[in-house]
PDB file of C-alpha atoms in Angstrom:
ATOM      1  CA  UNK A   1     157.055 128.728  61.314  1.00 67.00           C
ATOM      2  CA  UNK A   2     157.835 129.376  64.995  1.00 70.00           C
ATOM      3  CA  UNK A   3     154.649 131.406  65.337  1.00 75.00           C
ATOM      4  CA  UNK A   4     152.631 128.606  63.795  1.00 73.00           C
ATOM      5  CA  UNK A   5     154.258 126.057  66.128  1.00 84.00           C
ATOM      6  CA  UNK A   6     153.605 128.305  69.145  1.00 81.00           C
ATOM      7  CA  UNK A   7     149.976 128.681  68.080  1.00 82.00           C
ATOM      8  CA  UNK A   8     149.577 124.942  67.808  1.00 89.00           C
ATOM      9  CA  UNK A   9     151.176 124.502  71.227  1.00 87.00           C
ATOM     10  CA  UNK A  10     148.762 127.045  72.789  1.00 87.00           C
ATOM     11  CA  UNK A  11     145.835 125.388  71.068  1.00 89.00           C
ATOM     12  CA  UNK A  12     146.986 121.947  72.274  1.00 90.00           C
ATOM     13  CA  UNK A  13     147.351 123.261  75.844  1.00 90.00           C
ATOM     14  CA  UNK A  14     143.886 124.816  75.650  1.00 92.00           C
ATOM     15  CA  UNK A  15     142.408 121.583  74.268  1.00 92.00           C
ATOM     16  CA  UNK A  16     144.106 119.584  77.036  1.00 93.00           C
ATOM     17  CA  UNK A  17     142.768 121.984  79.710  1.00 93.00           C
ATOM     18  CA  UNK A  18     139.233 121.795  78.300  1.00 94.00           C
ATOM     19  CA  UNK A  19     139.478 117.984  78.100  1.00 94.00           C
ATOM     20  CA  UNK A  20     140.631 117.860  81.738  1.00 95.00           C
ATOM     21  CA  UNK A  21     137.741 120.094  82.821  1.00 95.00           C
ATOM     22  CA  UNK A  22     135.285 117.924  80.885  1.00 96.00           C
ATOM     23  CA  UNK A  23     136.671 114.793  82.548  1.00 96.00           C
ATOM     24  CA  UNK A  24     136.333 116.410  85.989  1.00 96.00           C
ATOM     25  CA  UNK A  25     132.746 117.363  85.199  1.00 96.00           C
ATOM     26  CA  UNK A  26     132.007 113.850  83.942  1.00 96.00           C
ATOM     27  CA  UNK A  27     133.433 112.369  87.178  1.00 96.00           C
ATOM     28  CA  UNK A  28     131.410 114.797  89.281  1.00 96.00           C
ATOM     29  CA  UNK A  29     128.211 113.924  87.402  1.00 97.00           C
ATOM     30  CA  UNK A  30     128.926 110.222  87.865  1.00 97.00           C
ATOM     31  CA  UNK A  31     129.405 110.691  91.631  1.00 96.00           C
ATOM     32  CA  UNK A  32     126.195 112.722  91.829  1.00 97.00           C
ATOM     33  CA  UNK A  33     124.322 110.036  89.896  1.00 96.00           C
ATOM     34  CA  UNK A  34     125.658 107.354  92.267  1.00 96.00           C
ATOM     35  CA  UNK A  35     124.632 109.463  95.275  1.00 96.00           C
ATOM     36  CA  UNK A  36     121.144 109.882  93.833  1.00 96.00           C
ATOM     37  CA  UNK A  37     120.857 106.136  93.248  1.00 95.00           C
ATOM     38  CA  UNK A  38     121.932 105.494  96.834  1.00 95.00           C
ATOM     39  CA  UNK A  39     119.423 108.011  98.190  1.00 96.00           C
ATOM     40  CA  UNK A  40     116.707 106.519  95.995  1.00 95.00           C
ATOM     41  CA  UNK A  41     117.435 103.060  97.448  1.00 94.00           C
ATOM     42  CA  UNK A  42     117.350 104.471 100.997  1.00 95.00           C
ATOM     43  CA  UNK A  43     114.012 106.166 100.338  1.00 95.00           C
ATOM     44  CA  UNK A  44     112.581 102.965  98.900  1.00 94.00           C
ATOM     45  CA  UNK A  45     113.669 101.158 102.070  1.00 94.00           C
ATOM     46  CA  UNK A  46     112.102 103.826 104.253  1.00 94.00           C
ATOM     47  CA  UNK A  47     108.895 103.649 102.235  1.00 95.00           C
ATOM     48  CA  UNK A  48     108.748  99.895 102.754  1.00 93.00           C
ATOM     49  CA  UNK A  49     109.302 100.319 106.487  1.00 94.00           C
ATOM     50  CA  UNK A  50     106.598 102.974 106.738  1.00 95.00           C
ATOM     51  CA  UNK A  51     104.129 100.821 104.783  1.00 95.00           C
ATOM     52  CA  UNK A  52     104.854  97.871 107.083  1.00 95.00           C
ATOM     53  CA  UNK A  53     104.358 100.016 110.185  1.00 95.00           C
ATOM     54  CA  UNK A  54     101.101 101.364 108.790  1.00 95.00           C
ATOM     55  CA  UNK A  55      99.834  97.829 108.167  1.00 95.00           C
ATOM     56  CA  UNK A  56     100.863  96.773 111.678  1.00 95.00           C
ATOM     57  CA  UNK A  57      99.174  99.827 113.178  1.00 95.00           C
ATOM     58  CA  UNK A  58      96.009  99.179 111.187  1.00 95.00           C
ATOM     59  CA  UNK A  59      95.963  95.554 112.317  1.00 95.00           C
ATOM     60  CA  UNK A  60      96.490  96.598 115.940  1.00 95.00           C
ATOM     61  CA  UNK A  61      93.667  99.131 115.647  1.00 96.00           C
ATOM     62  CA  UNK A  62      91.330  96.476 114.250  1.00 95.00           C
ATOM     63  CA  UNK A  63      92.220  94.099 117.083  1.00 96.00           C
ATOM     64  CA  UNK A  64      91.615  96.817 119.681  1.00 96.00           C
ATOM     65  CA  UNK A  65      88.278  97.736 118.069  1.00 96.00           C
ATOM     66  CA  UNK A  66      87.197  94.086 118.289  1.00 96.00           C
ATOM     67  CA  UNK A  67      88.261  93.992 121.938  1.00 97.00           C
ATOM     68  CA  UNK A  68      86.242  97.134 122.693  1.00 97.00           C
ATOM     69  CA  UNK A  69      83.198  95.731 120.894  1.00 96.00           C
ATOM     70  CA  UNK A  70      83.504  92.496 122.856  1.00 96.00           C
ATOM     71  CA  UNK A  71      83.754  94.457 126.123  1.00 97.00           C
ATOM     72  CA  UNK A  72      80.645  96.457 125.194  1.00 97.00           C
ATOM     73  CA  UNK A  73      78.726  93.251 124.412  1.00 97.00           C
ATOM     74  CA  UNK A  74      79.866  91.718 127.710  1.00 96.00           C
ATOM     75  CA  UNK A  75      78.805  94.859 129.605  1.00 96.00           C
ATOM     76  CA  UNK A  76      75.397  94.930 127.903  1.00 97.00           C
ATOM     77  CA  UNK A  77      74.890  91.241 128.621  1.00 97.00           C
ATOM     78  CA  UNK A  78      75.869  91.685 132.270  1.00 96.00           C
ATOM     79  CA  UNK A  79      73.475  94.622 132.602  1.00 96.00           C
ATOM     80  CA  UNK A  80      70.594  92.727 131.000  1.00 95.00           C
ATOM     81  CA  UNK A  81      71.352  89.639 133.077  1.00 96.00           C
ATOM     82  CA  UNK A  82      71.278  91.739 136.266  1.00 95.00           C
ATOM     83  CA  UNK A  83      67.924  93.215 135.217  1.00 94.00           C
ATOM     84  CA  UNK A  84      66.493  89.760 134.633  1.00 93.00           C
ATOM     85  CA  UNK A  85      67.835  88.496 137.952  1.00 93.00           C
ATOM     86  CA  UNK A  86      66.220  91.454 139.733  1.00 91.00           C
ATOM     87  CA  UNK A  87      62.915  90.719 138.012  1.00 85.00           C
ATOM     88  CA  UNK A  88      63.206  87.064 138.958  1.00 81.00           C
ATOM     89  CA  UNK A  89      63.939  87.905 142.583  1.00 83.00           C
ATOM     90  CA  UNK A  90      60.890  90.192 142.615  1.00 79.00           C
ATOM     91  CA  UNK A  91      58.766  87.494 141.027  1.00 73.00           C
ATOM     92  CA  UNK A  92      59.828  84.913 143.603  1.00 71.00           C
ATOM     93  CA  UNK A  93      58.930  87.124 146.545  1.00 74.00           C
ATOM     94  CA  UNK A  94      55.977  85.532 148.260  1.00 67.00           C
ATOM     95  CA  UNK A  95      52.677  87.323 147.947  1.00 63.00           C
ATOM     96  CA  UNK A  96      53.425  89.186 144.701  1.00 66.00           C
ATOM     97  CA  UNK A  97      51.448  89.018 141.529  1.00 64.00           C
ATOM     98  CA  UNK A  98      54.655  88.246 139.646  1.00 64.00           C
ATOM     99  CA  UNK A  99      55.168  85.017 141.585  1.00 62.00           C
ATOM    100  CA  UNK A 100      53.076  83.247 138.987  1.00 59.00           C
ATOM    101  CA  UNK A 101      55.485  84.342 136.219  1.00 61.00           C
ATOM    102  CA  UNK A 102      58.574  83.181 138.055  1.00 63.00           C
ATOM    103  CA  UNK A 103      58.990  80.064 135.967  1.00 58.00           C
ATOM    104  CA  UNK A 104      58.808  82.045 132.719  1.00 60.00           C
ATOM    105  CA  UNK A 105      61.551  84.420 133.850  1.00 64.00           C
ATOM    106  CA  UNK A 106      63.763  81.547 134.981  1.00 64.00           C
ATOM    107  CA  UNK A 107      63.762  80.273 131.425  1.00 60.00           C
ATOM    108  CA  UNK A 108      65.110  83.608 130.102  1.00 56.00           C
ATOM    109  CA  UNK A 109      68.279  83.423 132.187  1.00 52.00           C
TER     110      UNK A 109
END
């Protein structure tokens, strides 16, 4: 009877130790799961920030491209205007054949 009681006591101690280890493992898994959820939320926040920065950068690039295009148009217009002014000045010079076309060129400016 004593041997049977001792066997039950050893088995109960073993069961208690295994139960304690299982509880520790369950707690560890729960902490790991919480950490993963927290990291997932942080990554989602970072993704949102990166997407916003990309959109802002794209918008800034589009604005700059429009500015450059406008500058190029202004430069081309200034160059063409200077050419027309030079032609007009030449046409207005007395004694030139182009003097007769002076009025036509004035209308182009």
